[in-house]
Coordinates of C-alpha atoms in Angstrom, one line a residue:
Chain E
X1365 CA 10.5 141.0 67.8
X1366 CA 12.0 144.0 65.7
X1367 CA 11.5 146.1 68.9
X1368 CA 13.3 143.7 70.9
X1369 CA 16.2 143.2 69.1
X1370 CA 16.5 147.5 68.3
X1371 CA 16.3 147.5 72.2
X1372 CA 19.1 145.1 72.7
X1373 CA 21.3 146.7 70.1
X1374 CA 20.7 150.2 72.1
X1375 CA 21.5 148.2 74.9
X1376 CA 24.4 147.1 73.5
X1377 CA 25.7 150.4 72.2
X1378 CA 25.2 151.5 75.9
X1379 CA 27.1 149.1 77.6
X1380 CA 29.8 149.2 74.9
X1381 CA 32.8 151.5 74.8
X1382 CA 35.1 153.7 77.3
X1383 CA 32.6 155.9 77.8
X1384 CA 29.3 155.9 79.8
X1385 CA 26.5 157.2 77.4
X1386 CA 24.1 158.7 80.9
X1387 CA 26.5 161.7 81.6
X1388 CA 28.2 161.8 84.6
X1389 CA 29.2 158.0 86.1
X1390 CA 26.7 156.8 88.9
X1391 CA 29.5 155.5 91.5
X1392 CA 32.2 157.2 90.0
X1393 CA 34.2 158.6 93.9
X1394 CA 34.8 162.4 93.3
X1395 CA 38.6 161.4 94.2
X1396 CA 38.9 159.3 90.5
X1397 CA 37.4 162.4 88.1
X1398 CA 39.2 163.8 86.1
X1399 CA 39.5 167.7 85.7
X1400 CA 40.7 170.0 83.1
X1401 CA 44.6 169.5 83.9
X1402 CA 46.8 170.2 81.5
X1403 CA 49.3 167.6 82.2
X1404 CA 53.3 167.9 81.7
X1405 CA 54.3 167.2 78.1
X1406 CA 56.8 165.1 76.2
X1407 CA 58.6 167.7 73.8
X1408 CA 55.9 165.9 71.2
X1409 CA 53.5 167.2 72.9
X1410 CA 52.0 164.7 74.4
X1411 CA 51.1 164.2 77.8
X1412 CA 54.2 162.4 79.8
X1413 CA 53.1 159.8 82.1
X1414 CA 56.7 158.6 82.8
X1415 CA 57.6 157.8 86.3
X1416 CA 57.3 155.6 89.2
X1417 CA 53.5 154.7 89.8
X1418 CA 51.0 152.5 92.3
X1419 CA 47.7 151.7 91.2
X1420 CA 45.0 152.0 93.6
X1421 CA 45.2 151.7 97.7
X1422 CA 46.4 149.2 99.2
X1423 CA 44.7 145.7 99.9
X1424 CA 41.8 146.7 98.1
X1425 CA 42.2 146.6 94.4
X1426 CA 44.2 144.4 93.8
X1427 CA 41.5 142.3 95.4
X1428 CA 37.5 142.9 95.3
X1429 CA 37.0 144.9 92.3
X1430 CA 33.5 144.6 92.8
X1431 CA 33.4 144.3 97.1
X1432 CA 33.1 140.8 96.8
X1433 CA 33.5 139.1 99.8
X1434 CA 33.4 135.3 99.1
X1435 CA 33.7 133.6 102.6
X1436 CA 37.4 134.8 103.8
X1437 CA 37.9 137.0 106.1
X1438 CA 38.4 140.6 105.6
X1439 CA 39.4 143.1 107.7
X1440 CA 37.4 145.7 106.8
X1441 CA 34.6 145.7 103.6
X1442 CA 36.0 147.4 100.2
X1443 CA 33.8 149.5 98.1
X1444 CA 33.6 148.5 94.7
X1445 CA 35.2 150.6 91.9
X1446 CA 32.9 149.1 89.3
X1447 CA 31.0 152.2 87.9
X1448 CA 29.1 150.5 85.1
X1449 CA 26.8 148.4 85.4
X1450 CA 25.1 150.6 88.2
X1451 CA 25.2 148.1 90.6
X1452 CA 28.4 147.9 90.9
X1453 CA 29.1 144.3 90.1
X1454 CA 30.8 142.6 87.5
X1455 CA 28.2 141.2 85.4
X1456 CA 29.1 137.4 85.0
X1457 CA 27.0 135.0 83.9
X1458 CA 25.3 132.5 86.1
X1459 CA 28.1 129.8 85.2
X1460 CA 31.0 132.4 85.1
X1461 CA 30.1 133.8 88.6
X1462 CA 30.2 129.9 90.0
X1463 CA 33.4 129.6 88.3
X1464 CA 34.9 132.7 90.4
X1465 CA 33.1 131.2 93.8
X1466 CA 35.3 128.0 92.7
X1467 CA 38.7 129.9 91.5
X1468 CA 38.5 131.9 95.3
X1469 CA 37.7 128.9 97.2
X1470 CA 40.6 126.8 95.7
X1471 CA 43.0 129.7 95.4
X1472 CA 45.5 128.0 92.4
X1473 CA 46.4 131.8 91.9
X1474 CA 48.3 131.9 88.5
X1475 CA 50.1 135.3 89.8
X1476 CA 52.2 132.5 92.6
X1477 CA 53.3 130.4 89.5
X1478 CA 55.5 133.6 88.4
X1479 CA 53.5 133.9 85.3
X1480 CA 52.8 137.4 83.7
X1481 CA 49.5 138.8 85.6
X1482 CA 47.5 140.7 82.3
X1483 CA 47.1 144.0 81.9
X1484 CA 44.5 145.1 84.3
X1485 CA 46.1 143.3 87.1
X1486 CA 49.6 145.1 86.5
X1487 CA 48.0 148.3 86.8
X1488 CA 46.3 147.3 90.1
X1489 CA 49.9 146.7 92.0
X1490 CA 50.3 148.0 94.9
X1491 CA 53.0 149.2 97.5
X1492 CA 55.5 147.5 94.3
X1493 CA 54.2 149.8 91.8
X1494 CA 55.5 150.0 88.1
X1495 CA 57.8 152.6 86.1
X1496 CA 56.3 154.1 83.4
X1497 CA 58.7 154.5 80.0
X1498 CA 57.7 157.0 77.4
X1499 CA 58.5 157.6 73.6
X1500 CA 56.9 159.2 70.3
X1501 CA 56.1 155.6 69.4
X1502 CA 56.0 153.5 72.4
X1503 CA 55.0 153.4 76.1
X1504 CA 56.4 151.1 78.4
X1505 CA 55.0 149.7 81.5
X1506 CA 57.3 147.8 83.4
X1507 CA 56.3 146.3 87.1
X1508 CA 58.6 145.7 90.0
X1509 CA 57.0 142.2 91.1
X1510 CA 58.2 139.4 89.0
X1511 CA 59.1 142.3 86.2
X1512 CA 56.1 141.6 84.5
X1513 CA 56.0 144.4 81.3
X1514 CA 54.1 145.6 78.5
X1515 CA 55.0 147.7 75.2
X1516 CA 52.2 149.4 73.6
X1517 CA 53.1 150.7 70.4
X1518 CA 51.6 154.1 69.6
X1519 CA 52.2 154.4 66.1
X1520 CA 49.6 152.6 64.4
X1521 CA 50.9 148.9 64.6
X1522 CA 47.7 147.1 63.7
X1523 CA 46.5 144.6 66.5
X1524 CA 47.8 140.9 65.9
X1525 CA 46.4 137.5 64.4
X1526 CA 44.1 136.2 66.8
X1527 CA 46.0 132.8 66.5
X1528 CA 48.4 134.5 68.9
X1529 CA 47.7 134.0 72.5
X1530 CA 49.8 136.3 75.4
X1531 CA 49.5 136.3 79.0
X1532 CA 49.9 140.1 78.1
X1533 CA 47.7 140.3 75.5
X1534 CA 48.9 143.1 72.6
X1535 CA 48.0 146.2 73.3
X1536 CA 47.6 148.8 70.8
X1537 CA 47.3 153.0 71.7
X1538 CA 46.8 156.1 70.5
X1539 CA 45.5 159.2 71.5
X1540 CA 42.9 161.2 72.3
X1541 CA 43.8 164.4 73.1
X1542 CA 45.2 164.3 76.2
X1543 CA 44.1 160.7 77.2
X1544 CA 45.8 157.5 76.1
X1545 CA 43.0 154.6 75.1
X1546 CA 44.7 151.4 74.9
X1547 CA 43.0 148.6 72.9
X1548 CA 44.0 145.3 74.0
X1549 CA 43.2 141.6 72.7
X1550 CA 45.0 138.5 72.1
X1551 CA 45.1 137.4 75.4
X1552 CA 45.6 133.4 76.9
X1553 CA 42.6 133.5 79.3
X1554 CA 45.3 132.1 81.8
X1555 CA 45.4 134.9 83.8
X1556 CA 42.9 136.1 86.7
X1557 CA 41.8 140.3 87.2
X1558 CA 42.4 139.9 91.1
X1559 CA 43.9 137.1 94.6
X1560 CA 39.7 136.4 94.8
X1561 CA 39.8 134.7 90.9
X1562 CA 38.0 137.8 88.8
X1563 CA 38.8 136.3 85.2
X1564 CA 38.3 136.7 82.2
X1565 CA 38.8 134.4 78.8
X1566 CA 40.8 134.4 76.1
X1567 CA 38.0 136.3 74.1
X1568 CA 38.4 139.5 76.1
X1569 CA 39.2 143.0 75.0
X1570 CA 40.2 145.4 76.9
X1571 CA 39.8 148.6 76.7
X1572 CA 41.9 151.4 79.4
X1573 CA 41.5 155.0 79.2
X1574 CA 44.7 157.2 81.0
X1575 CA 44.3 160.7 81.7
X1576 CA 46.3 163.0 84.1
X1577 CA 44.0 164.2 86.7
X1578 CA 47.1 166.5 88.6
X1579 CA 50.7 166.0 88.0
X1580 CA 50.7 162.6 90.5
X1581 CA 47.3 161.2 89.8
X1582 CA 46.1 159.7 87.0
X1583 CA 42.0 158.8 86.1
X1584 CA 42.5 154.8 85.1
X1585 CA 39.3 153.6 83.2
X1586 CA 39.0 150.1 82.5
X1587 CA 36.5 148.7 80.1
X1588 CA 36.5 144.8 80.3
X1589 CA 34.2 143.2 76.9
X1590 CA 34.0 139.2 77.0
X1591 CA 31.2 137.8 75.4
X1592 CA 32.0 134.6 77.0
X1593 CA 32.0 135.3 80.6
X1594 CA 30.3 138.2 81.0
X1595 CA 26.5 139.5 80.1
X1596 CA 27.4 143.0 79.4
X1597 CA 31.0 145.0 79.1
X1598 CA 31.7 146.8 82.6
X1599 CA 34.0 149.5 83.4
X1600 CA 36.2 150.2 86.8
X1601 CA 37.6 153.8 87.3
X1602 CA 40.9 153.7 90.1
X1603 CA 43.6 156.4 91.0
X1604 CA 46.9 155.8 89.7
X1605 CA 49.3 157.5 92.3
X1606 CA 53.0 158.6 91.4
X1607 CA 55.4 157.4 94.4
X1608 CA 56.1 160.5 96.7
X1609 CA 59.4 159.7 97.3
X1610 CA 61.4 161.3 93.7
X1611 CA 64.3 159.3 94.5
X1612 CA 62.1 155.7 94.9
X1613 CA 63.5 153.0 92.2
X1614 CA 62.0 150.2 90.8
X1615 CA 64.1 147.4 91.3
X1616 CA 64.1 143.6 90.6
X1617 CA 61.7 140.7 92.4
X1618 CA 62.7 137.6 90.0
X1619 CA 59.4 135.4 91.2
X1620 CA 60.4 132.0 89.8
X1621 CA 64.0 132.4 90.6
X1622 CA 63.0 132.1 94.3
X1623 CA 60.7 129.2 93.6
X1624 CA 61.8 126.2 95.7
X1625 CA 59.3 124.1 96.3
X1626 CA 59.0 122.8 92.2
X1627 CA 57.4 119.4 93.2
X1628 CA 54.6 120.7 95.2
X1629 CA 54.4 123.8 92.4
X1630 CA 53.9 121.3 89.9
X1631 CA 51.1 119.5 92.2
X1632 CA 49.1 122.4 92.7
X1633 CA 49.5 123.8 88.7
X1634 CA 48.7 120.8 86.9
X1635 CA 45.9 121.7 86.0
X1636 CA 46.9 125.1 84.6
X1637 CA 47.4 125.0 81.5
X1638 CA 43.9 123.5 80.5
X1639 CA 42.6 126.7 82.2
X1640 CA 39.7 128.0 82.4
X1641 CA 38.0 126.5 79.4
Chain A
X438 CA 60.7 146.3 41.1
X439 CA 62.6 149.7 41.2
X440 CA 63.8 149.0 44.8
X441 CA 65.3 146.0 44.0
X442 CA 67.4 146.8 41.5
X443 CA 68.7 149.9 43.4
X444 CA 70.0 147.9 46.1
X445 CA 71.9 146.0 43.8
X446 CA 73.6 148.7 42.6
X447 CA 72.4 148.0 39.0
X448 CA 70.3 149.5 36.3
X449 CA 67.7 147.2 34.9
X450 CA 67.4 148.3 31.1
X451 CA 64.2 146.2 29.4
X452 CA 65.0 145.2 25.8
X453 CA 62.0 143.9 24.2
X454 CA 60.7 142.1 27.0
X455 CA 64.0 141.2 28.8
X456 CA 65.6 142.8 31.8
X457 CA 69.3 144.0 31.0
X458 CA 71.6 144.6 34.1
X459 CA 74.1 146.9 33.6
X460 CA 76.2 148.2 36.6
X461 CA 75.7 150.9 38.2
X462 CA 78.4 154.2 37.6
X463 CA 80.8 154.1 40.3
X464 CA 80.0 157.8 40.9
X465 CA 76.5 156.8 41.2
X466 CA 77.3 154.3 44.3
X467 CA 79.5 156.6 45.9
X468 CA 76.2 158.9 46.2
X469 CA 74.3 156.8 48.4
X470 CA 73.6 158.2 52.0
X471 CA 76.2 158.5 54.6
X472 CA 75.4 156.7 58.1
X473 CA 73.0 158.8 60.2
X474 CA 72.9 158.2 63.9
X475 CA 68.9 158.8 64.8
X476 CA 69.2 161.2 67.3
X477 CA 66.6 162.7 70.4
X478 CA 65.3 166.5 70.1
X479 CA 68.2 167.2 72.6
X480 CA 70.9 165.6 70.4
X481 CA 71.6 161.9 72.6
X482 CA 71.3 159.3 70.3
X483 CA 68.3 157.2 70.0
X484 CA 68.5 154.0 71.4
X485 CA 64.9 152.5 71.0
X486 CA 63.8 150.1 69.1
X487 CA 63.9 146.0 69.1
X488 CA 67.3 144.8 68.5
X489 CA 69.0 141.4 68.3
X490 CA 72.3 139.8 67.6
X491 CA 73.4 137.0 65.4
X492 CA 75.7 134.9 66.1
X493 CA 76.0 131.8 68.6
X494 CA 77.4 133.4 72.0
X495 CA 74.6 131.8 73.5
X496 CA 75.6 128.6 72.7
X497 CA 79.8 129.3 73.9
X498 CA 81.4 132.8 73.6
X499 CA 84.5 131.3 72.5
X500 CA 84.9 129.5 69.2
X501 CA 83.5 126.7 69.1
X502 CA 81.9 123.7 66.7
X503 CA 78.3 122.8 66.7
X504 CA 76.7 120.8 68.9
X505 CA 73.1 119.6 69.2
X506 CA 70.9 122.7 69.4
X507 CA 73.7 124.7 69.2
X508 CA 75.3 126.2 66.0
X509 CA 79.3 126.6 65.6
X510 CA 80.6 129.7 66.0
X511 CA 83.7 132.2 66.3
X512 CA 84.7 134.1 69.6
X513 CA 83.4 137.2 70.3
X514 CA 85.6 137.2 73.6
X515 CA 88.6 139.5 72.3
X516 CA 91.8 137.0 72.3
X517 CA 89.7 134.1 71.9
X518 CA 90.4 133.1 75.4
X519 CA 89.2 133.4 79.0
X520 CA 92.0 134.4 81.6
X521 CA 90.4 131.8 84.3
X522 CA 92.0 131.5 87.8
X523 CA 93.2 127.6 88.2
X524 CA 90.4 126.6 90.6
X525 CA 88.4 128.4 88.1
X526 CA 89.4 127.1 84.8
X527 CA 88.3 123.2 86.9
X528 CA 84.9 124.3 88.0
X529 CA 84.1 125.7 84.3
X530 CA 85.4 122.1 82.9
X531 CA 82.6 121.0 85.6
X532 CA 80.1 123.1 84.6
X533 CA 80.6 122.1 81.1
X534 CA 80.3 118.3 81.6
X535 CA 76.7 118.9 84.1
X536 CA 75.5 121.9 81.7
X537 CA 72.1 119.9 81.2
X538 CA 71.9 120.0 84.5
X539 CA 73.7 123.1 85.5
X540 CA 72.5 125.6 83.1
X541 CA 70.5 128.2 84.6
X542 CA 69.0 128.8 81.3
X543 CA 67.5 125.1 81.8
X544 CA 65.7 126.4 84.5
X545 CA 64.4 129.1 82.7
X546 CA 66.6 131.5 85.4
X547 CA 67.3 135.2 84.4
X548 CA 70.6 135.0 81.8
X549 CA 71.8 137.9 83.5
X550 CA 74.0 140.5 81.8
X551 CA 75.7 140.4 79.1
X552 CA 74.0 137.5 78.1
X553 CA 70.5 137.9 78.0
X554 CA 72.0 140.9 75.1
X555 CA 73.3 137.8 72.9
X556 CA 70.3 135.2 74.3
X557 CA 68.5 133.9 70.5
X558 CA 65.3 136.3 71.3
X559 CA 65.0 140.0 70.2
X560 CA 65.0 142.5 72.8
X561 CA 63.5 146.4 72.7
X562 CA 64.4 149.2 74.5
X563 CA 62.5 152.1 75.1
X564 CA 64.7 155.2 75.6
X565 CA 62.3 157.5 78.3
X566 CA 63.3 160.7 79.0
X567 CA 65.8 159.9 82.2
X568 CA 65.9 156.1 82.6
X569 CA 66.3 153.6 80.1
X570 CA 64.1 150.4 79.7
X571 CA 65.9 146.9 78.3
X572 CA 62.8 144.9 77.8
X573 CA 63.7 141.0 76.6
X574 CA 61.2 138.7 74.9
X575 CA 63.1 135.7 76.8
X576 CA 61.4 134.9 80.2
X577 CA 60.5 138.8 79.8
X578 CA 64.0 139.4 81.5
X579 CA 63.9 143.5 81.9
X580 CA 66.2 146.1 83.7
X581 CA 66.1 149.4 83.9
X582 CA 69.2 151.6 83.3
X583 CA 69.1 154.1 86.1
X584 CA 70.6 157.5 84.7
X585 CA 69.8 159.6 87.2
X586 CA 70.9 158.1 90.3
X587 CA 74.5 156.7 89.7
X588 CA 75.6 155.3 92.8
X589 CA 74.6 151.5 93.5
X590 CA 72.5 150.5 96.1
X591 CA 73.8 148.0 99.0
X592 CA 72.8 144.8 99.7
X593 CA 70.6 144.1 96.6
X594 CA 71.8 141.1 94.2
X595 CA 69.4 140.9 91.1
X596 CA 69.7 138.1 88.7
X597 CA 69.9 141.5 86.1
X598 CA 72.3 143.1 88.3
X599 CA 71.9 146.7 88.9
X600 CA 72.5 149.1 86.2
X601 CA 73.8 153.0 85.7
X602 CA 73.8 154.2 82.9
X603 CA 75.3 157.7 81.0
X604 CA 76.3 158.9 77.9
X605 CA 80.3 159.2 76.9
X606 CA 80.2 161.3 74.0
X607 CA 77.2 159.5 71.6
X608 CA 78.3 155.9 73.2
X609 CA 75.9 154.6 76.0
X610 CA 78.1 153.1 78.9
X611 CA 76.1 151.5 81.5
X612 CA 78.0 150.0 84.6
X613 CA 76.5 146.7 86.2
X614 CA 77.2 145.3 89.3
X615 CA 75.4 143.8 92.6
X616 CA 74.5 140.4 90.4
X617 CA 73.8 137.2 91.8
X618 CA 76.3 134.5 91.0
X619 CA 74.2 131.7 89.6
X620 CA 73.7 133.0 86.1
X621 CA 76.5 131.9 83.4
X622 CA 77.7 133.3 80.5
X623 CA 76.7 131.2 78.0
X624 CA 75.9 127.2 77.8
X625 CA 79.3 126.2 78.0
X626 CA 79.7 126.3 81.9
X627 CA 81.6 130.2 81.7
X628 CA 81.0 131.9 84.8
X629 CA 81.3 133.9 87.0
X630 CA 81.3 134.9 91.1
X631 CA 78.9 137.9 93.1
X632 CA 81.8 139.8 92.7
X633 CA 81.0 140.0 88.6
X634 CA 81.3 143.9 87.1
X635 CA 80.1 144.7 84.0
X636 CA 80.6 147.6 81.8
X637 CA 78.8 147.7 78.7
X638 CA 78.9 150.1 75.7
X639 CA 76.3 150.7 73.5
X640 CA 77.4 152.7 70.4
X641 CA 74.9 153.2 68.0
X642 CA 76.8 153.6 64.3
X643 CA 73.6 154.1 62.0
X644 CA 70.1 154.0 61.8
X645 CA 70.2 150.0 62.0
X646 CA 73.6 149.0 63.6
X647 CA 74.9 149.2 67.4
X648 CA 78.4 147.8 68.4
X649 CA 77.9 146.2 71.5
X650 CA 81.6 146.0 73.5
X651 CA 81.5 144.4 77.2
X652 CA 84.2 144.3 79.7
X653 CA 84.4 141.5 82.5
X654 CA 86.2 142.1 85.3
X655 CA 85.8 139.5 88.4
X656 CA 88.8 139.4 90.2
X657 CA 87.6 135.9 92.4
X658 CA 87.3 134.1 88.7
X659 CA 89.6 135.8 86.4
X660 CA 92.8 137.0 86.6
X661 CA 92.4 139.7 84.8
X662 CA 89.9 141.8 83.0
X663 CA 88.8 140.7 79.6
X664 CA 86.4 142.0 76.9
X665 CA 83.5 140.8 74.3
X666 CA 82.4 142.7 70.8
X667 CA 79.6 141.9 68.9
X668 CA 77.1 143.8 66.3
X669 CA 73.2 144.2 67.1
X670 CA 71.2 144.2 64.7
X671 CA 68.0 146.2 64.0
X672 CA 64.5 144.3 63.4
X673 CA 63.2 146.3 60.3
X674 CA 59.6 145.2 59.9
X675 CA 58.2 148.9 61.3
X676 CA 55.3 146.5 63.1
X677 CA 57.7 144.1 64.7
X678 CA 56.7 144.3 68.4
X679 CA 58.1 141.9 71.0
X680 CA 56.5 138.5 71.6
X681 CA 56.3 136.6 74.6
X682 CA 58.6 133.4 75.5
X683 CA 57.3 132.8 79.3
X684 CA 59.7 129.8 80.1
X685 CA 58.5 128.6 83.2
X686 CA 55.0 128.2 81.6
X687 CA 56.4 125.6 78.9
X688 CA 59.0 124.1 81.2
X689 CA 56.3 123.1 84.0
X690 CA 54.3 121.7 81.2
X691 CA 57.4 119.5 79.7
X692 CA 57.9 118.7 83.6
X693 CA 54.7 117.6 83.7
X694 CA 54.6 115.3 80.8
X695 CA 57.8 114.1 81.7
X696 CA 59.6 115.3 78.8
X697 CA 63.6 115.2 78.6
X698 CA 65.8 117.5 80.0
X699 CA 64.0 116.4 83.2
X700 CA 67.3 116.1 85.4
X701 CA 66.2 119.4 87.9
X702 CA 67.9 119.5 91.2
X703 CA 66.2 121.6 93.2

């Protein structure tokens, strides 16, 4: 019994964390490693990650994490960026991974009610893209679509009360050496990972790891913990990409202020707010 | 213990077991610290930080009395009146009437600029190296204050408008323009046309204090230019971070249970 439970907590302490304990990653792509770039600095020092950014290619990751399929068709099959667990897939539980099948199938996508998408999803957006804002105590994170945005302190603001609930969550950084790890709780549970209904609860924590890989890429690592959902914590690794064009804005898309349709809205969303329990 | 008195300009003196206050030396006030302006390595001040107002500009930018949810206030529109065109003056008399209804702020729409500065949420903004974030906790209204680039784009009409910002002498001035016409200036039915411009002044005068001045010009509304002041205030608490106040989200819900304020057009 002792055994067991030793070999669980090892287990644990595996799965656990921004960093997979085996060495190298087993799927990480040889385009998403990170080298030994010494990155352009803020006149702090630290590493600037300011400017205009797309997470990932298009079509693909903002959708199919994992290369699930469901039963819609695709034009062409996506590899998954899941690197831990081995397999690839996001380990839900039995009930969880129903759930998804269900969320896909009905498609009530909380992103087309205009609310704020969570953190992993705002990373993942793609041609819109984000603008990166950077200070000695802050970094900013502000997306074009619906102008969805996140502060992360950087000074040591502890995280907040768990009684507070944000589509956001809180995030809370600081560095090591040259990578930004963001610690992020406090979340609603009301918001979905990707279009095909990836979720997560309101018990999550996630865990992102940013580090300049050359002076337009950056290595994103995401580690997703949730108890509730999931068996284990898994971790994605994606390509941020800095917009080519120097002189590419960021400009406005106000979501809900294009909403017409409020009856049918409210139709389809009723049962949103009780979600996912 | 020691703070406190300090501030109060006092010197607490404890007689067997009771606190004396004696005031303070004049020369001893005159000694605290001038204002300091926090400045960048390069010298421009620093903007970031959350900020708010406090006052009732929300509620009508000209003087007015209370009403329910809104608190009485004074003017911060310089002359205490709006220069309106006649047809003007009529349709804000309109709007005023139908402002349950007609308040894009009852649709949780953008507030637009300059009031989502003076909207009863903080707001933070994160000074980056070029451009400028303006990050509100209400309905998480942002813009971005292009620096580099200062020519408008064509064609574009945010609910934010588009903003350009650059620095006259330690005074941000940030020029807005392109806005769509639905947002209003406050819940009183003032308003304004697509042909609204905006230039706002942000001059930081200490460490805690920024006097906010706005010009409005909109030559299909007004007949002339006119201008708002207020102060914005700094949030102190060093672990004050923005909130989130997603409007929509509570709105549908009130919708849904059929709650007041349910007379939508759409």
């Amino acid at each position: 019994m002792r055994a067991r439970i030793l070999l669980a907590t090892i287990a644990l302490c595996v799965g656990i964390g921004d960093s997979v304990v085996r060495g190298a990653p087993p799927q990480e792509a040889a385009t998403t490693r990170a080298t030994t770039f010494d990155p352009p600095r803020l006149p702090d020092g630290r590493p600037d990650f300011q400017g205009n950014w797309q997470g990932g290619s298009t079509m693909g990751r903002s959708s199919f994490l994992d290369g699930y399929l469901g039963d819609r068709e695709q034009p062409k099959p996506v590899a998954s960026v899941v690197i831990d667990p081995p397999d690839g897939k996001i380990p839900y539980k039995s009930w969880a991974l129903a759930k998804r099948e269900e969320l896909w199938y009905d498609y009530i996508d909380p992103f087309a009610a205009c609310t704020s998408m969570g953190t992993v999803r705002q990373m993942m957006s793609t041609p819109r893209g984000f603008q990166i804002f950077q200070t000695t105590t802050r970094l900013a994170i502000l997306n074009e679509w619906g102008h969805v945005y996140r502060v992360i302190p950087l000074d040591g603001t502890p995280h907040l009360p768990s009684s507070i609930r944000l589509f956001m969550g809180a995030s809370r950084g600081r560095w090591d050496g040259d990578t930004l790890v963001v610690s992020t709780k406090n979340f609603n549970g009301k918001t979905w990972l990707t279009v095909t209904g990836d979720f997560h609860s309101d018990r999550a924590e996630v865990i992102e790891r940013f580090t300049h890989s050359d002076v337009n890429t950056i290595r994103y690592q995401v580690t997703v913990m949730d108890p509730y959902v999931y068996t284990r914590p898994w971790t994605m690794v994606l390509n941020l990409q800095r917009f080519p064009d120097p002189t590419e804005e960021t400009w406005e898309e106000e979501c809900h202020g294009g909403n017409v349709d409020f009856p049918h809205l409210r139709e389809l969303y009723k049962g949103f707010f009780g979600f996912p329990k | 213990m020691h703070r406190f008195f300090r501030w109060f300009g006092t010197i607490s003196v404890v007689l067997g077991g009771t606190t004396l206050l004696i005031p303070r030396p004049a020369a001893q006030v005159a000694q605290l610290p001038a204002a300091v302006i926090p400045r960048l390595p390069d010298g421009k001040p620093n903007l970031s930080g959350i900020w708010q107002v406090m006052n009732s500009a929300n509620g009508n930018i000209l003087d007015h009395s209370a009403e329910l949810g809104v608190p009485a206030g004074l003017s911060v529109v310089e002359g205490g009146v709006l220069p309106y065109q006649p047809v003007a003056a009529a349709k804000q008399k309109e709007n005023y009437a139908n402002r349950a209804a007609l308040d894009p702020e009852n649709q949780c729409y953008l507030p637009g600029i300059p009031r989502a500065t003076y909207m009863p949420f903080p707001f933070e903004i994160v000074q980056g190296s070029t451009d400028i974030a303006f990050l509100y906790e209400y309905a998480h209204a942002a813009r971005i204050v292009h620096v580099k680039e200062q020519q408008h784009p064509d064609g574009i009409f945010p609910w934010m408008g588009d903003s350009r910002g650059r620095w006259d002498g330690d005074s941000l001035v940030i020029d807005v323009t392109n806005f769509d016409e639905r947002t209003w200036f406050d819940r009183a039915g003032n308003f304004h046309s697509d042909e609204l411009h905006v230039i706002e002044r942000y001059t930081i005068v200490d460490a805690n204090l920024i006097n906010y001045e706005a010009t409005i010009e909109d030559p299909k509304v007004f007949t002339r230019p006119w201008k708002m002041t207020m102060p914005i205030y700094r949030h102190r608490d060093p672990h004050k971070t923005l909130l989130e106040y997603e409007c929509y989200a509570y709105a549908e819900e009130a919708l849904q249970k059929g709650a007041g304020a349910a007379s939508r057009k759409h």
